[in-house]
Tab-separated table of N, CA and C in Angstrom:
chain	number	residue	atom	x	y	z
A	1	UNK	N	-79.219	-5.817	-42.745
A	1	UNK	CA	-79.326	-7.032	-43.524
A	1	UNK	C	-78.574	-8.136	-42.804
A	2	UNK	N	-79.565	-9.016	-42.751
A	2	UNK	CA	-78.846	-10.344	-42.052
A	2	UNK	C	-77.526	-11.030	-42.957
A	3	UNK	N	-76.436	-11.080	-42.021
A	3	UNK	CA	-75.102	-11.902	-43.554
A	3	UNK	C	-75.302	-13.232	-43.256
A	4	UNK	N	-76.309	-13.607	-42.938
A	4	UNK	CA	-76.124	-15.601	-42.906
A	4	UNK	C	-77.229	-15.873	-44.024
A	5	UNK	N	-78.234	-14.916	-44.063
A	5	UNK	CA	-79.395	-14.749	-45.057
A	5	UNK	C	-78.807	-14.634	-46.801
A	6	UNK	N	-77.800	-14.089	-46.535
A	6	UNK	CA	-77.719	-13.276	-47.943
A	6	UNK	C	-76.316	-13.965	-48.698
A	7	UNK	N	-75.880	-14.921	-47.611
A	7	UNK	CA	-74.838	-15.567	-48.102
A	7	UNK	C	-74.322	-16.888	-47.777
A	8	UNK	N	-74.583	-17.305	-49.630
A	8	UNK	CA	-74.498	-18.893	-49.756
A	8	UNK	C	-73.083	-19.514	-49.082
A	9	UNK	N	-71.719	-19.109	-49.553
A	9	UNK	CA	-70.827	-19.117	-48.893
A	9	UNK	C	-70.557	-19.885	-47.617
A	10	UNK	N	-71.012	-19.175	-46.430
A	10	UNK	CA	-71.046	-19.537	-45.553
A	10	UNK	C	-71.720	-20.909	-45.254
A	11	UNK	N	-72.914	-21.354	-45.549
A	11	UNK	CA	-73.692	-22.405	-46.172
A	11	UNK	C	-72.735	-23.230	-46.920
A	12	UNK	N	-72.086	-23.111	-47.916
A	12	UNK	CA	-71.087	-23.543	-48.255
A	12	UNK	C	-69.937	-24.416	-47.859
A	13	UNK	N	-69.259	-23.515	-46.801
A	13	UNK	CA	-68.059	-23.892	-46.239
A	13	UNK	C	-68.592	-24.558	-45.039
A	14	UNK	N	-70.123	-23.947	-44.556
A	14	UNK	CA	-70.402	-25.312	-42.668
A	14	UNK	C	-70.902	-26.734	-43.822
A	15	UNK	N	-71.258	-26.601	-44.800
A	15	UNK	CA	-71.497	-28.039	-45.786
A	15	UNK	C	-70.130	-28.838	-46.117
A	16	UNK	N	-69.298	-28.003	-46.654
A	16	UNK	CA	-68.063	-28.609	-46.594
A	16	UNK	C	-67.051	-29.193	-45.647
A	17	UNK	N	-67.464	-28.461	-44.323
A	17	UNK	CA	-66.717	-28.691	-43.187
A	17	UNK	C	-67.623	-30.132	-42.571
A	18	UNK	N	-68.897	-30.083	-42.537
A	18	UNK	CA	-69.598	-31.038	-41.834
A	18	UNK	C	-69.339	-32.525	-43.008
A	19	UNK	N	-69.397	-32.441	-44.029
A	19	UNK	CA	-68.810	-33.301	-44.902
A	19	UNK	C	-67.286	-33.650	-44.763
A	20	UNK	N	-66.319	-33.430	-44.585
A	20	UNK	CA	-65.329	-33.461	-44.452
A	20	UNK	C	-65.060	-33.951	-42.560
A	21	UNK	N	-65.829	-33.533	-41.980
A	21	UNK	CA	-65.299	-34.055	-40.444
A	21	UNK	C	-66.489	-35.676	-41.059
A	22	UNK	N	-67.152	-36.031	-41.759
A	22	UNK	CA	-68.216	-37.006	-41.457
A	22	UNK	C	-66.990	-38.162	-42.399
A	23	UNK	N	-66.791	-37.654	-43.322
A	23	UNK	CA	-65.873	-38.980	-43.951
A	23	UNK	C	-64.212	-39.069	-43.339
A	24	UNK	N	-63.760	-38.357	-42.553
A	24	UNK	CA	-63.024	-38.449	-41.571
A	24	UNK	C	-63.319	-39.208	-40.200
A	25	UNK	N	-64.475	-39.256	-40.197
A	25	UNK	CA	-64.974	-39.964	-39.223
A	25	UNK	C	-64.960	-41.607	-39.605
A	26	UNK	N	-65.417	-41.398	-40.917
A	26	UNK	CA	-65.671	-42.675	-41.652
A	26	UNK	C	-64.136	-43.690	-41.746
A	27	UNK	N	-63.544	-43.235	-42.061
A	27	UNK	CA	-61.957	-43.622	-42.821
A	27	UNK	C	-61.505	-44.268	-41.064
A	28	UNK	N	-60.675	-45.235	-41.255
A	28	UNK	CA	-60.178	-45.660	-39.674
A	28	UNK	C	-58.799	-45.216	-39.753
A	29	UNK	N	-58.735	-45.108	-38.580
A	29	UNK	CA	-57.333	-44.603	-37.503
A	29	UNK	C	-56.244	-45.289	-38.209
A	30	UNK	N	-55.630	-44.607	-38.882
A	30	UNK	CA	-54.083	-45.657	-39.266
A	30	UNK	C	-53.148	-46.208	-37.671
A	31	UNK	N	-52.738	-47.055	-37.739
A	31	UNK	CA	-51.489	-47.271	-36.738
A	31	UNK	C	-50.714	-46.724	-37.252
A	32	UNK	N	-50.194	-46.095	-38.332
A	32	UNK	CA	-48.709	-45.722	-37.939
A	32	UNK	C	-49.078	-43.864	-38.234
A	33	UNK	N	-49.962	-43.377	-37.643
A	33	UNK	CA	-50.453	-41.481	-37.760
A	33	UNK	C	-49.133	-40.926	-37.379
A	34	UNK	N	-48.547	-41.263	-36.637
A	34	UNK	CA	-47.275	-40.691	-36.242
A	34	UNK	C	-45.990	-40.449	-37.175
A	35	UNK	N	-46.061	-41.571	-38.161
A	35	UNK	CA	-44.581	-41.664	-38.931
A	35	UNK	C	-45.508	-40.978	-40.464
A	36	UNK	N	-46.757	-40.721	-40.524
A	36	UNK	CA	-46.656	-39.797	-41.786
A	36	UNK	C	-47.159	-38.037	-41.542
A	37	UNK	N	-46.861	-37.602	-42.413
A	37	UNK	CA	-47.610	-36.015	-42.078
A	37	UNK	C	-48.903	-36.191	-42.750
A	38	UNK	N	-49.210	-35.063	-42.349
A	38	UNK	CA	-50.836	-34.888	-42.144
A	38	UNK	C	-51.391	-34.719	-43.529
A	39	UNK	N	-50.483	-34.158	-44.897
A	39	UNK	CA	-50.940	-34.614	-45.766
A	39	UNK	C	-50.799	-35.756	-46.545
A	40	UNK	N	-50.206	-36.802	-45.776
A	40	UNK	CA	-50.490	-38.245	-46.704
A	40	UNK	C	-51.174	-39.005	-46.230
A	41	UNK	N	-51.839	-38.397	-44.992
A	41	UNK	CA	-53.113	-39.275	-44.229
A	41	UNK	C	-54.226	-38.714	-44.890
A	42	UNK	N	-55.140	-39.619	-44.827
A	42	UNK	CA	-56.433	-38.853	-45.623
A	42	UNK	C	-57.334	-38.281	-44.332
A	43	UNK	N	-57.154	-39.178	-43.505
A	43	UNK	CA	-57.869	-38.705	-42.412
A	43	UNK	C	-57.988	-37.767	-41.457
A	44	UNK	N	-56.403	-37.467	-41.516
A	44	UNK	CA	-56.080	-36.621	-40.556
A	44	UNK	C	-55.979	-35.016	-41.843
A	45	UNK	N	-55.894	-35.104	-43.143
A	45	UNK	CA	-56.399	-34.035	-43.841
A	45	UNK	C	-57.478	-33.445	-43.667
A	46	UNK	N	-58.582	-34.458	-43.681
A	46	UNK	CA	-60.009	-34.525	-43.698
A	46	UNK	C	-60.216	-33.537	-42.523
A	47	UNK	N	-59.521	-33.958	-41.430
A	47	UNK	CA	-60.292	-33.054	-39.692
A	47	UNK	C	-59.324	-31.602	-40.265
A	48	UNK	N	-58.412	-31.335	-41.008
A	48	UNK	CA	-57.739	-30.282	-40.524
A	48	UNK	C	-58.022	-29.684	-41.615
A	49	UNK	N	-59.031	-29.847	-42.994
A	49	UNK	CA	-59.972	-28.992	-43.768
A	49	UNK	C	-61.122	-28.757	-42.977
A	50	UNK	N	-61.813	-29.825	-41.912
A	50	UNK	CA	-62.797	-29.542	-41.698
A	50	UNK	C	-62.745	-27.985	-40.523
A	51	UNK	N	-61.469	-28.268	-39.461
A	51	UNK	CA	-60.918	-26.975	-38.510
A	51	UNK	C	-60.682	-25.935	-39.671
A	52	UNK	N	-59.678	-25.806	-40.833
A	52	UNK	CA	-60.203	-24.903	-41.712
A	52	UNK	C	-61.412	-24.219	-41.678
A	53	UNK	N	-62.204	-25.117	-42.394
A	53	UNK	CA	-63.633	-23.887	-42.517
A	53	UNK	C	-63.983	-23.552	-41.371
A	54	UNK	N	-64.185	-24.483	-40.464
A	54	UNK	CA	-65.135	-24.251	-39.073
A	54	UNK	C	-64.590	-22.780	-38.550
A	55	UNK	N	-62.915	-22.740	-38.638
A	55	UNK	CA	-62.280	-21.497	-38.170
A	55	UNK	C	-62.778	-20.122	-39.292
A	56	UNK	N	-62.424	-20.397	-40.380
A	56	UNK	CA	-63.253	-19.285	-41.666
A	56	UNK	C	-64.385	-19.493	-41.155
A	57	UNK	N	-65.324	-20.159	-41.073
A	57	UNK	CA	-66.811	-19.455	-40.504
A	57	UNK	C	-66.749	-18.669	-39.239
A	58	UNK	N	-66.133	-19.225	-38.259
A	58	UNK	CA	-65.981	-18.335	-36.996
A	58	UNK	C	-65.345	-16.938	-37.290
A	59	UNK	N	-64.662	-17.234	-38.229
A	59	UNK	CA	-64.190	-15.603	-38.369
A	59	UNK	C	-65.184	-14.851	-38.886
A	60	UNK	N	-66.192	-15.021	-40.079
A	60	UNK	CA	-66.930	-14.243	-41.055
A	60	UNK	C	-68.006	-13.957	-40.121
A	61	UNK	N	-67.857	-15.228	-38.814
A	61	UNK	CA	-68.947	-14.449	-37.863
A	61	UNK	C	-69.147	-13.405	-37.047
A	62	UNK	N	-67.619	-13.758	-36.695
A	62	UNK	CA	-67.526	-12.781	-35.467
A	62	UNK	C	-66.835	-11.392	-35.662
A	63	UNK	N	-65.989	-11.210	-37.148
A	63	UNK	CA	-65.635	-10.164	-37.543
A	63	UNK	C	-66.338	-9.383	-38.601
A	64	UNK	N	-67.003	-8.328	-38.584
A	64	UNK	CA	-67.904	-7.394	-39.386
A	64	UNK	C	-67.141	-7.832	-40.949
A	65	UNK	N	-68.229	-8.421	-42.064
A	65	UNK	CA	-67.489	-7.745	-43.446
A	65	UNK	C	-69.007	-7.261	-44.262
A	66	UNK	N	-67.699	-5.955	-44.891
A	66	UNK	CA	-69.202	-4.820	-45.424
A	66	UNK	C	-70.289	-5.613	-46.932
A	67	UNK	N	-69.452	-6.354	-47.504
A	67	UNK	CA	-70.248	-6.925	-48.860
A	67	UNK	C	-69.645	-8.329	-49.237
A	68	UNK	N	-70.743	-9.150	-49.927
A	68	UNK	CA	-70.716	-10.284	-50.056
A	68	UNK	C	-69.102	-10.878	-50.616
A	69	UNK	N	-69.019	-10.074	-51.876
A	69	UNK	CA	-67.798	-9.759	-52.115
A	69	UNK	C	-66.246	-10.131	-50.972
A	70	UNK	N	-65.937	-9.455	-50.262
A	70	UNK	CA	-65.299	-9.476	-49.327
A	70	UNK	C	-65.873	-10.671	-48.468
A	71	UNK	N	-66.921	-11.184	-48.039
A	71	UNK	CA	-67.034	-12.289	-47.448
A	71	UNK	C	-66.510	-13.633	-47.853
A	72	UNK	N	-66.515	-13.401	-49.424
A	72	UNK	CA	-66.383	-14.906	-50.335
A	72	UNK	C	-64.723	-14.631	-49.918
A	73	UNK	N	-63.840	-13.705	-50.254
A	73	UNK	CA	-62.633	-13.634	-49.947
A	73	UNK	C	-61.946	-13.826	-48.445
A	74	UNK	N	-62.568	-13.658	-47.513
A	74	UNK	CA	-62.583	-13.918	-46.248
A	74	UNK	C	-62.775	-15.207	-46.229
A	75	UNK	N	-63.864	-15.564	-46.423
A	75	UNK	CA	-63.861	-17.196	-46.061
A	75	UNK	C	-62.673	-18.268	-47.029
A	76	UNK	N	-62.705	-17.832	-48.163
A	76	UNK	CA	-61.761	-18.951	-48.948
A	76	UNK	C	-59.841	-18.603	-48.454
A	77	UNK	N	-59.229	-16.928	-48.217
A	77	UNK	CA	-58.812	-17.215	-47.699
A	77	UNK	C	-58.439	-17.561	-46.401
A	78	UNK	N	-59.169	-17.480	-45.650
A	78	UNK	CA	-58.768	-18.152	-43.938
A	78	UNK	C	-58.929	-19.552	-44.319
A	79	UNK	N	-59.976	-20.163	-44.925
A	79	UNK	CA	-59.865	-21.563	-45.080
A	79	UNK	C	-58.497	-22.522	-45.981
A	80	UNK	N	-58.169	-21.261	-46.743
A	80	UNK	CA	-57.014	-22.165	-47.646
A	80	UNK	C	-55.910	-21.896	-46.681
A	81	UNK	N	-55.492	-21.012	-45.429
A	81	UNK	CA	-54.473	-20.082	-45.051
A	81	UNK	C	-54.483	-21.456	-44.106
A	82	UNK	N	-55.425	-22.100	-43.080
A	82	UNK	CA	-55.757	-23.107	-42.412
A	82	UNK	C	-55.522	-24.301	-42.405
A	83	UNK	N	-55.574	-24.863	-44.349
A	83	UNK	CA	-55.120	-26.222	-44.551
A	83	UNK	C	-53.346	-26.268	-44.712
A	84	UNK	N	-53.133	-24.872	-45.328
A	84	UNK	CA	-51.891	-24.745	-45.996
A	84	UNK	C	-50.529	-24.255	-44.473
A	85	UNK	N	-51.335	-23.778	-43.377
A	85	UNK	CA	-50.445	-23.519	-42.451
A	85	UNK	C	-50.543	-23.870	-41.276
A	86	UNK	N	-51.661	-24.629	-41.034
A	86	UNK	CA	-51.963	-25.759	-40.082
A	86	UNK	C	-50.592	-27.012	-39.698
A	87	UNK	N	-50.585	-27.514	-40.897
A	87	UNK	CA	-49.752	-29.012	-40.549
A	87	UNK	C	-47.901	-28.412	-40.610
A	88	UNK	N	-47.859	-26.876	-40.940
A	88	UNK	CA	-46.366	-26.777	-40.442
A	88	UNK	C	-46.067	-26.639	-39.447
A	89	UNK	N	-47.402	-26.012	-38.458
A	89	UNK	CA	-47.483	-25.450	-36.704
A	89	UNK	C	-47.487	-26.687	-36.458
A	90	UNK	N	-48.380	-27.627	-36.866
A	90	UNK	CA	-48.563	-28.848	-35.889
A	90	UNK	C	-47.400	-30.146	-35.839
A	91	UNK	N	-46.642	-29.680	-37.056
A	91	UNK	CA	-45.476	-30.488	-36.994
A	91	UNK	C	-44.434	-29.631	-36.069
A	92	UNK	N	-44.393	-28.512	-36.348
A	92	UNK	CA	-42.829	-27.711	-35.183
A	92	UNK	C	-43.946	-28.020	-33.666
A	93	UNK	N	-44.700	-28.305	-33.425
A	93	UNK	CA	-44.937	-28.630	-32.047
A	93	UNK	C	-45.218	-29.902	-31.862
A	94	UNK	N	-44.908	-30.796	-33.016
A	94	UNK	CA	-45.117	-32.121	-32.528
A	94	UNK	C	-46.259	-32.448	-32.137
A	95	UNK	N	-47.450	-31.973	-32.974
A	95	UNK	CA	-48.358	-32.396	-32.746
A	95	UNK	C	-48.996	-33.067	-33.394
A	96	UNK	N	-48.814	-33.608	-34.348
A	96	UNK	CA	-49.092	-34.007	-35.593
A	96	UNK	C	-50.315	-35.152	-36.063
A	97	UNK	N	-50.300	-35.884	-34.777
A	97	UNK	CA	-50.957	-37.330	-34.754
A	97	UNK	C	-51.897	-37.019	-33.917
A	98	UNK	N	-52.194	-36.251	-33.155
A	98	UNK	CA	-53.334	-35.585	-32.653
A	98	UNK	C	-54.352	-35.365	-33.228
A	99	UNK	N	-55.286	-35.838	-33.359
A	99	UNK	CA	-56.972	-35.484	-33.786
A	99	UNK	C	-57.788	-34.070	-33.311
A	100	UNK	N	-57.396	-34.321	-32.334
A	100	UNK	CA	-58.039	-33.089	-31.303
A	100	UNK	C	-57.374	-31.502	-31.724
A	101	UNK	N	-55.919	-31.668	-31.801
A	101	UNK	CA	-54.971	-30.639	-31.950
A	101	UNK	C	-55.046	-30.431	-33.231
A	102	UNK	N	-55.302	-31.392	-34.114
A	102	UNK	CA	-55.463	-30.882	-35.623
A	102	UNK	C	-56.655	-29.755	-35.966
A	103	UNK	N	-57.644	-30.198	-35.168
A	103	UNK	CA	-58.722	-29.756	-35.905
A	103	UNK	C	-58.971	-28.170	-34.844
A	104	UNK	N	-57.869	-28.370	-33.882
A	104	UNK	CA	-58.232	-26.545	-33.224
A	104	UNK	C	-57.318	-25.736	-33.620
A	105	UNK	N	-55.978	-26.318	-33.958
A	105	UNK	CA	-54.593	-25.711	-34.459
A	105	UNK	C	-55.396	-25.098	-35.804
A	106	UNK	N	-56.153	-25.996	-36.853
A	106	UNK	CA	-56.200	-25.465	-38.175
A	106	UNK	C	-57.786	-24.495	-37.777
A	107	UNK	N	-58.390	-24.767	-36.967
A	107	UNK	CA	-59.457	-23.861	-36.803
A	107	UNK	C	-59.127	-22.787	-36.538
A	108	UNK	N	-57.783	-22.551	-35.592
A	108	UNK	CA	-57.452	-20.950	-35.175
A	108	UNK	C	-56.672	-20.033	-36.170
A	109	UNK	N	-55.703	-21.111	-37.032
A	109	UNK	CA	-54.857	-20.632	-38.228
A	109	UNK	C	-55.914	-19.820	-39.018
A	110	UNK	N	-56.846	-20.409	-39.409
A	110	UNK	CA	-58.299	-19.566	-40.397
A	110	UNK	C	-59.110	-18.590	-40.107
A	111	UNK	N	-59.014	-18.448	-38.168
A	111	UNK	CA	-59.860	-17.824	-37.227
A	111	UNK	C	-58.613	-16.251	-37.728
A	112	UNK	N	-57.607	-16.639	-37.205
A	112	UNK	CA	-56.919	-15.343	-37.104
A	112	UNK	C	-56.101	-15.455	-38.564
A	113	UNK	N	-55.970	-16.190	-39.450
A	113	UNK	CA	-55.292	-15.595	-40.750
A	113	UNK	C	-55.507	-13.874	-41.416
A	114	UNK	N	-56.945	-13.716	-41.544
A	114	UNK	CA	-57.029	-12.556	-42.003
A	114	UNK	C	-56.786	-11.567	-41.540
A	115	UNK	N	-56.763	-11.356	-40.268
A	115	UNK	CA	-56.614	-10.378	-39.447
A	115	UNK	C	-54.909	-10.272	-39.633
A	116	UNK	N	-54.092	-11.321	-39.178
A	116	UNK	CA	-52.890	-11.187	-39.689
A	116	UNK	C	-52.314	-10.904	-40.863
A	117	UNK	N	-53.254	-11.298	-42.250
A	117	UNK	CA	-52.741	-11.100	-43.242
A	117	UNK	C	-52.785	-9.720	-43.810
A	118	UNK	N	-54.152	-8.754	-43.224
A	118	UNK	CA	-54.058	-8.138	-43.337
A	118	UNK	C	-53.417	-6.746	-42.560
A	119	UNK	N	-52.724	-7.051	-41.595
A	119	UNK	CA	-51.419	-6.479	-40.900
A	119	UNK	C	-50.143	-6.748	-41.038
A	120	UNK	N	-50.354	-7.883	-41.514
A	120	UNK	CA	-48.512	-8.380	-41.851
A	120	UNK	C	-48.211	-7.436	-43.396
A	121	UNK	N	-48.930	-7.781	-44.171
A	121	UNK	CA	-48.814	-7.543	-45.935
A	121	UNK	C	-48.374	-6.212	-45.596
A	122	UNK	N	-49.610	-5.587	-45.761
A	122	UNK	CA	-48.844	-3.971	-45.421
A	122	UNK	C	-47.565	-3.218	-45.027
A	123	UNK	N	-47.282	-3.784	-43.496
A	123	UNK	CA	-46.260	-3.788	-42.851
A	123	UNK	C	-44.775	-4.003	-43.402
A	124	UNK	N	-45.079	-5.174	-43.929
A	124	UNK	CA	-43.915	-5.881	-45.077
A	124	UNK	C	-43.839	-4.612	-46.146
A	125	UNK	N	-44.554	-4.423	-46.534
A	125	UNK	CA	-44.667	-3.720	-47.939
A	125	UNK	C	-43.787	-2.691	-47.683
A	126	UNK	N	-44.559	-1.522	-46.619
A	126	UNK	CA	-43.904	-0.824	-46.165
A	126	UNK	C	-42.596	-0.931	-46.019
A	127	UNK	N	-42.025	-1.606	-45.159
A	127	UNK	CA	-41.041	-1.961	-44.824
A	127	UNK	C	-39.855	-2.098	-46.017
A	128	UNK	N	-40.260	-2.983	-46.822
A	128	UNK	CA	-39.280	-2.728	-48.453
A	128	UNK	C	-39.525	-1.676	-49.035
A	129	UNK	N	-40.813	-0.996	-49.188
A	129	UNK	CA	-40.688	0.587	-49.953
A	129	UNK	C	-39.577	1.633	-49.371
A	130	UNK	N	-39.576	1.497	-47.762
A	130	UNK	CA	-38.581	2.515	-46.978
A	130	UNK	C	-36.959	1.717	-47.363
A	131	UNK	N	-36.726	0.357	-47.441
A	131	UNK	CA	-35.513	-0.009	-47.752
A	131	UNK	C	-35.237	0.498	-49.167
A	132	UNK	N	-36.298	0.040	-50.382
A	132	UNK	CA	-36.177	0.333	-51.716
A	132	UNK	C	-35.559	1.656	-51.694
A	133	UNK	N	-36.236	2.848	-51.045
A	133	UNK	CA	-36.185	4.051	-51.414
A	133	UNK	C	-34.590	4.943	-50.419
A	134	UNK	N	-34.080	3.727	-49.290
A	134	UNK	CA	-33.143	3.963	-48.895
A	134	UNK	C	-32.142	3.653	-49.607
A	135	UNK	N	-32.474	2.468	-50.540
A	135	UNK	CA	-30.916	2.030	-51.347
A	135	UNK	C	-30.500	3.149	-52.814
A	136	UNK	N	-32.415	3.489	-53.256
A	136	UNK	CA	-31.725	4.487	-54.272
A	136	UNK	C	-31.160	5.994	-53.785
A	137	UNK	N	-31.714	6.012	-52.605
A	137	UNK	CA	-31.092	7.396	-51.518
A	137	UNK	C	-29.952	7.206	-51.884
A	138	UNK	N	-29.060	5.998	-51.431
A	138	UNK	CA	-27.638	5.832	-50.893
A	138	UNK	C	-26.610	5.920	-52.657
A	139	UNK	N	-27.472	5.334	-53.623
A	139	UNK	CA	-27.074	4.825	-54.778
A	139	UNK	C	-27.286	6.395	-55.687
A	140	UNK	N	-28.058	7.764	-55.182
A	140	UNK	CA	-27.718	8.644	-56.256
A	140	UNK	C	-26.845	9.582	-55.617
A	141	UNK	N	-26.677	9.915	-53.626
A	141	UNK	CA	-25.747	10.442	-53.293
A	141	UNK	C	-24.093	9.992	-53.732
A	142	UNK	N	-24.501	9.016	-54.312
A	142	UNK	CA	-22.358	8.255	-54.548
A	142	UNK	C	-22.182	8.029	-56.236
C-alpha cells in the first residue's frame, strides 16, 4: 500500500508548510531581525514552521511507519519538536537572523526528533527505574 495514497496528513503538513513559507515570503524583512527572537518575528516564525513540516515530511518519508495511526503521530510530533526546539539551537549558535539557517536548523530538528525521542525517553526511563530501585535497595538494607 502506497503511504502518500492513504494519507491525508502528509497532504496536510506539505499544505501547511507551502502556506506558511508563501506568507513568509509575503511579510517584509524587518531591520532590526537581529535584536528580536524568532518568536516575535512573524516572519522568521513563518520559515521555521514551514522547515518544521518540510523536516516531518522528510522523515514520514524516508523512515518506514506501519499504520496511519503512527504516521499522524510522527508527523505532528517532529513538526511541533521543530518549531519548539529550533529557535533554542539557533539562538546558542547565533544564528538567529538567518533565513536560510532557520528553515534547515528547524527542518533537521523534525527530520531527526523522532528517532531521538524515541531513544532518549527510554534510556532516561531506564536510567531512573535503576536509580529508583537503587535508592529503595540502599533505604531497606539500613
Amino acid at each position: 500500500m502506497p503511504l502518500a495514497s492513504t494519507s491525508a496528513s502528509i497532504i496536510l503538513a506539505a499544505g501547511l508548510g507551502i502556506i506558511s513559507a508563501a506568507a513568509a515570503a509575503l511579510l517584509p524583512d524587518p531591520s532590526t531581525a537581529s535584536a528580536l527572537s524568532i518568536v516575535d518575528d512573524n516572519r522568521l516564525r513563518l520559515i521555521c514552521v514551514a522547515g518544521s513540516l518540510g523536516g516531518a515530511v522528510m522523515s514520514v518519508m524516508l523512515f518506514q511507519v506501519k499504520t496511519n495511526r503512527e504516521l499522524a503521530a510522527k508527523i505532528t510530533t517532529s513538526a511541533l519538536a521543530g518549531i519548539m526546539f529550533a529557535p533554542m539551537i539557533l539562538r546558542y549558535l547565533k544564528w538567529a537572523d538567518l533565513t536560510d539557517a532557520i528553515l534547515a536548523v528547524s527542518a533537521i530538528v523534525a527530520l531527526l526528533s523522532w528517532t531521538v525521542l524515541q531513544s532518549i525517553v527510554p534510556m532516561a526511563a531506564n536510567l531512573l527505574k535503576r536509580k529508583a530501585e537503587a535508592a529503595l535497595d540502599a533505604k531497606e538494607r539500613s
